[in-house]
Amino acid sequence: NWISSRGQLELVAAQRGLQPEDLKDLLTPMVYRMYEASTGYDKFSLWRMMTLNNRVSRQYGSLFERIDVLVTPTYAASVPLTNGTSSTLHDSEIHEWFGRQLDAARYAILCNEVGAPAINVPAGIGRDGMPIGIQLCGRWGEERRLLQLAADIERARPDWFGAMPAIHVSRCTAV
């Protein structure tokens, strides 16, 4: 799962001829902190993570015995600032940083964790002038249904797909 995958950083570095101490200069501050945290994992930690992932995956699957598609917000907060406190470039205590991520990305994390198909589509511009979206989550193997629903939404609400926030790269002037 995505948490235990942090433990693969040292292995990948070694395959590329890098030493663990080289990682600090190559990784962003938060990714390096994730690597540091992963050095404390043992096989029992990984087994616990896998057991929890298995339990959550079964619960997710049982939800789709009653529904066809789960619709959620894409993100539970305003669009984060580039290089702000949500960025991996931000240098803060790892549990504080992860807490912000888990809170804001609570909907996307579920599908990522269990490997379920999901698609995000624009849903207009929020009151703060920034884009908002919706996420469509589905059963394993039913990506086609999600793609069809996303296409249906785009046809029904083309204004959502063409909307541009007040702050947009196309509106920047060359410096």
Short mmCIF file of C-alpha atoms in Angstrom, two decimals:
data_model
loop_
_atom_site.label_atom_id
_atom_site.label_comp_id
_atom_site.label_asym_id
_atom_site.label_seq_id
_atom_site.Cartn_x
_atom_site.Cartn_y
_atom_site.Cartn_z
CA ASN A 1 0.00 0.00 0.00
CA TRP A 2 1.00 3.64 -0.31
CA ILE A 3 2.33 3.97 3.24
CA SER A 4 4.57 0.93 3.19
CA SER A 5 5.84 1.82 -0.28
CA ARG A 6 8.00 4.50 1.34
CA GLY A 7 10.19 1.62 2.49
CA GLN A 8 11.13 0.95 -1.14
CA LEU A 9 13.08 4.22 -1.46
CA GLU A 10 16.33 2.76 -0.13
CA LEU A 11 16.04 -0.29 -2.38
CA VAL A 12 15.44 1.85 -5.47
CA ALA A 13 18.34 4.12 -4.49
CA ALA A 14 20.67 1.13 -4.13
CA GLN A 15 19.60 -0.16 -7.55
CA ARG A 16 20.69 3.20 -8.96
CA GLY A 17 24.04 3.13 -7.16
CA LEU A 18 23.05 5.65 -4.48
CA GLN A 19 23.78 5.47 -0.79
CA PRO A 20 21.03 6.19 1.79
CA GLU A 21 22.81 9.41 2.81
CA ASP A 22 22.51 10.64 -0.82
CA LEU A 23 18.71 10.67 -0.54
CA LYS A 24 18.57 13.81 1.60
CA ASP A 25 19.97 15.88 -1.26
CA LEU A 26 17.79 14.22 -3.90
CA LEU A 27 14.37 14.10 -2.22
CA THR A 28 12.07 16.93 -1.21
CA PRO A 29 11.95 17.58 2.56
CA MET A 30 8.70 15.70 3.18
CA VAL A 31 9.59 12.73 0.97
CA TYR A 32 12.88 12.45 2.85
CA ARG A 33 10.99 12.50 6.15
CA MET A 34 8.76 9.71 4.84
CA TYR A 35 11.89 7.74 3.98
CA GLU A 36 13.27 8.35 7.49
CA ALA A 37 10.00 7.16 9.04
CA SER A 38 10.07 4.03 6.88
CA THR A 39 13.43 2.97 8.27
CA GLY A 40 11.59 2.15 11.50
CA TYR A 41 9.25 -0.34 9.81
CA ASP A 42 9.77 -4.01 10.44
CA LYS A 43 7.99 -6.99 8.90
CA PHE A 44 5.32 -6.82 11.62
CA SER A 45 4.57 -3.18 10.76
CA LEU A 46 4.17 -4.14 7.12
CA TRP A 47 1.92 -7.07 7.99
CA ARG A 48 -0.30 -4.77 10.07
CA MET A 49 -0.50 -2.33 7.16
CA MET A 50 -1.38 -5.13 4.76
CA THR A 51 -4.03 -6.49 7.14
CA LEU A 52 -5.62 -3.06 7.45
CA ASN A 53 -5.51 -2.58 3.67
CA ASN A 54 -7.19 -5.96 3.23
CA ARG A 55 -9.96 -5.03 5.70
CA VAL A 56 -10.58 -1.63 4.10
CA SER A 57 -10.63 -3.23 0.62
CA ARG A 58 -13.28 -5.74 1.69
CA GLN A 59 -15.40 -2.98 3.23
CA TYR A 60 -15.07 -0.93 0.04
CA GLY A 61 -16.16 -3.95 -2.02
CA SER A 62 -19.17 -4.60 0.20
CA LEU A 63 -20.29 -0.97 -0.26
CA PHE A 64 -20.65 -1.66 -3.99
CA GLU A 65 -23.05 -4.49 -3.34
CA ARG A 66 -25.54 -1.67 -2.61
CA ILE A 67 -24.46 1.13 -4.95
CA ASP A 68 -23.08 1.46 -8.48
CA VAL A 69 -20.98 4.60 -8.13
CA LEU A 70 -19.80 6.68 -5.18
CA VAL A 71 -19.66 10.43 -5.86
CA THR A 72 -17.44 12.56 -3.61
CA PRO A 73 -15.66 15.90 -3.74
CA THR A 74 -12.23 15.64 -5.34
CA TYR A 75 -10.61 17.47 -2.44
CA ALA A 76 -12.02 18.39 0.96
CA ALA A 77 -10.31 21.78 1.11
CA SER A 78 -9.57 24.75 -1.13
CA VAL A 79 -6.97 24.21 -3.82
CA PRO A 80 -3.62 24.18 -1.98
CA LEU A 81 -1.03 26.83 -2.68
CA THR A 82 1.91 25.81 -4.81
CA ASN A 83 4.85 25.20 -2.46
CA GLY A 84 2.52 25.81 0.50
CA THR A 85 2.04 23.65 3.58
CA SER A 86 0.64 20.79 1.46
CA SER A 87 3.67 20.61 -0.81
CA THR A 88 6.36 17.98 -0.36
CA LEU A 89 8.73 20.95 -0.54
CA HIS A 90 7.32 22.21 2.77
CA ASP A 91 9.56 21.35 5.69
CA SER A 92 7.44 20.44 8.71
CA GLU A 93 6.95 17.64 11.19
CA ILE A 94 5.83 14.53 9.31
CA HIS A 95 2.74 13.72 11.41
CA GLU A 96 1.49 17.31 11.10
CA TRP A 97 2.04 17.26 7.33
CA PHE A 98 0.39 13.86 6.89
CA GLY A 99 -2.55 15.01 9.01
CA ARG A 100 -3.18 17.86 6.58
CA GLN A 101 -2.92 15.49 3.62
CA LEU A 102 -5.25 12.91 5.12
CA ASP A 103 -7.80 15.55 6.00
CA ALA A 104 -7.82 17.32 2.63
CA ALA A 105 -7.46 14.24 0.39
CA ARG A 106 -9.72 11.98 2.46
CA TYR A 107 -11.87 11.01 -0.52
CA ALA A 108 -9.09 10.29 -3.02
CA ILE A 109 -7.08 8.29 -0.50
CA LEU A 110 -9.73 5.58 -0.24
CA CYS A 111 -9.63 4.61 -3.92
CA ASN A 112 -5.84 4.91 -4.03
CA GLU A 113 -5.46 2.70 -0.97
CA VAL A 114 -7.70 -0.11 -2.19
CA GLY A 115 -6.73 0.15 -5.87
CA ALA A 116 -10.26 0.94 -6.97
CA PRO A 117 -11.01 2.86 -10.17
CA ALA A 118 -11.88 6.52 -9.83
CA ILE A 119 -12.00 9.54 -12.08
CA ASN A 120 -12.09 13.22 -11.21
CA VAL A 121 -13.97 15.72 -13.32
CA PRO A 122 -14.32 19.50 -13.11
CA ALA A 123 -17.36 20.77 -11.25
CA GLY A 124 -16.98 24.49 -11.79
CA ILE A 125 -15.36 27.28 -9.85
CA GLY A 126 -15.77 27.65 -6.09
CA ARG A 127 -16.69 30.82 -4.19
CA ASP A 128 -12.98 31.49 -3.71
CA GLY A 129 -12.47 31.59 -7.50
CA MET A 130 -10.55 28.31 -7.57
CA PRO A 131 -11.56 25.14 -9.44
CA ILE A 132 -13.49 22.39 -7.71
CA GLY A 133 -14.11 18.85 -8.83
CA ILE A 134 -16.04 15.69 -8.16
CA GLN A 135 -14.68 12.19 -7.96
CA LEU A 136 -16.54 9.18 -9.29
CA CYS A 137 -15.51 5.92 -7.59
CA GLY A 138 -16.50 2.52 -8.87
CA ARG A 139 -16.24 -1.22 -8.59
CA TRP A 140 -13.02 -2.93 -9.49
CA GLY A 141 -13.00 -3.67 -13.21
CA GLU A 142 -15.72 -1.14 -14.05
CA GLU A 143 -13.58 1.69 -15.36
CA ARG A 144 -15.80 1.84 -18.45
CA ARG A 145 -18.80 2.92 -16.34
CA LEU A 146 -16.77 5.75 -14.78
CA LEU A 147 -15.46 6.96 -18.13
CA GLN A 148 -19.01 6.94 -19.51
CA LEU A 149 -20.34 8.91 -16.54
CA ALA A 150 -17.51 11.44 -16.84
CA ALA A 151 -18.33 11.88 -20.54
CA ASP A 152 -22.03 12.27 -19.68
CA ILE A 153 -21.18 14.97 -17.13
CA GLU A 154 -19.00 16.78 -19.64
CA ARG A 155 -21.82 16.76 -22.22
CA ALA A 156 -24.38 17.92 -19.62
CA ARG A 157 -22.18 20.66 -18.11
CA PRO A 158 -19.64 21.84 -20.71
CA ASP A 159 -19.29 25.12 -18.79
CA TRP A 160 -17.62 23.17 -15.95
CA PHE A 161 -14.99 21.83 -18.32
CA GLY A 162 -14.24 25.18 -19.91
CA ALA A 163 -14.17 27.18 -16.68
CA MET A 164 -10.91 28.94 -15.87
CA PRO A 165 -10.03 30.23 -12.41
CA ALA A 166 -8.92 33.82 -11.91
CA ILE A 167 -5.39 32.59 -11.22
CA HIS A 168 -4.33 30.50 -14.22
CA VAL A 169 -1.04 29.93 -16.00
CA SER A 170 -2.49 31.21 -19.29
CA ARG A 171 -3.08 34.59 -17.65
CA CYS A 172 0.53 35.00 -16.48
CA THR A 173 2.73 37.52 -18.18
CA ALA A 174 6.34 36.85 -19.02
CA VAL A 175 8.82 38.30 -16.58
#
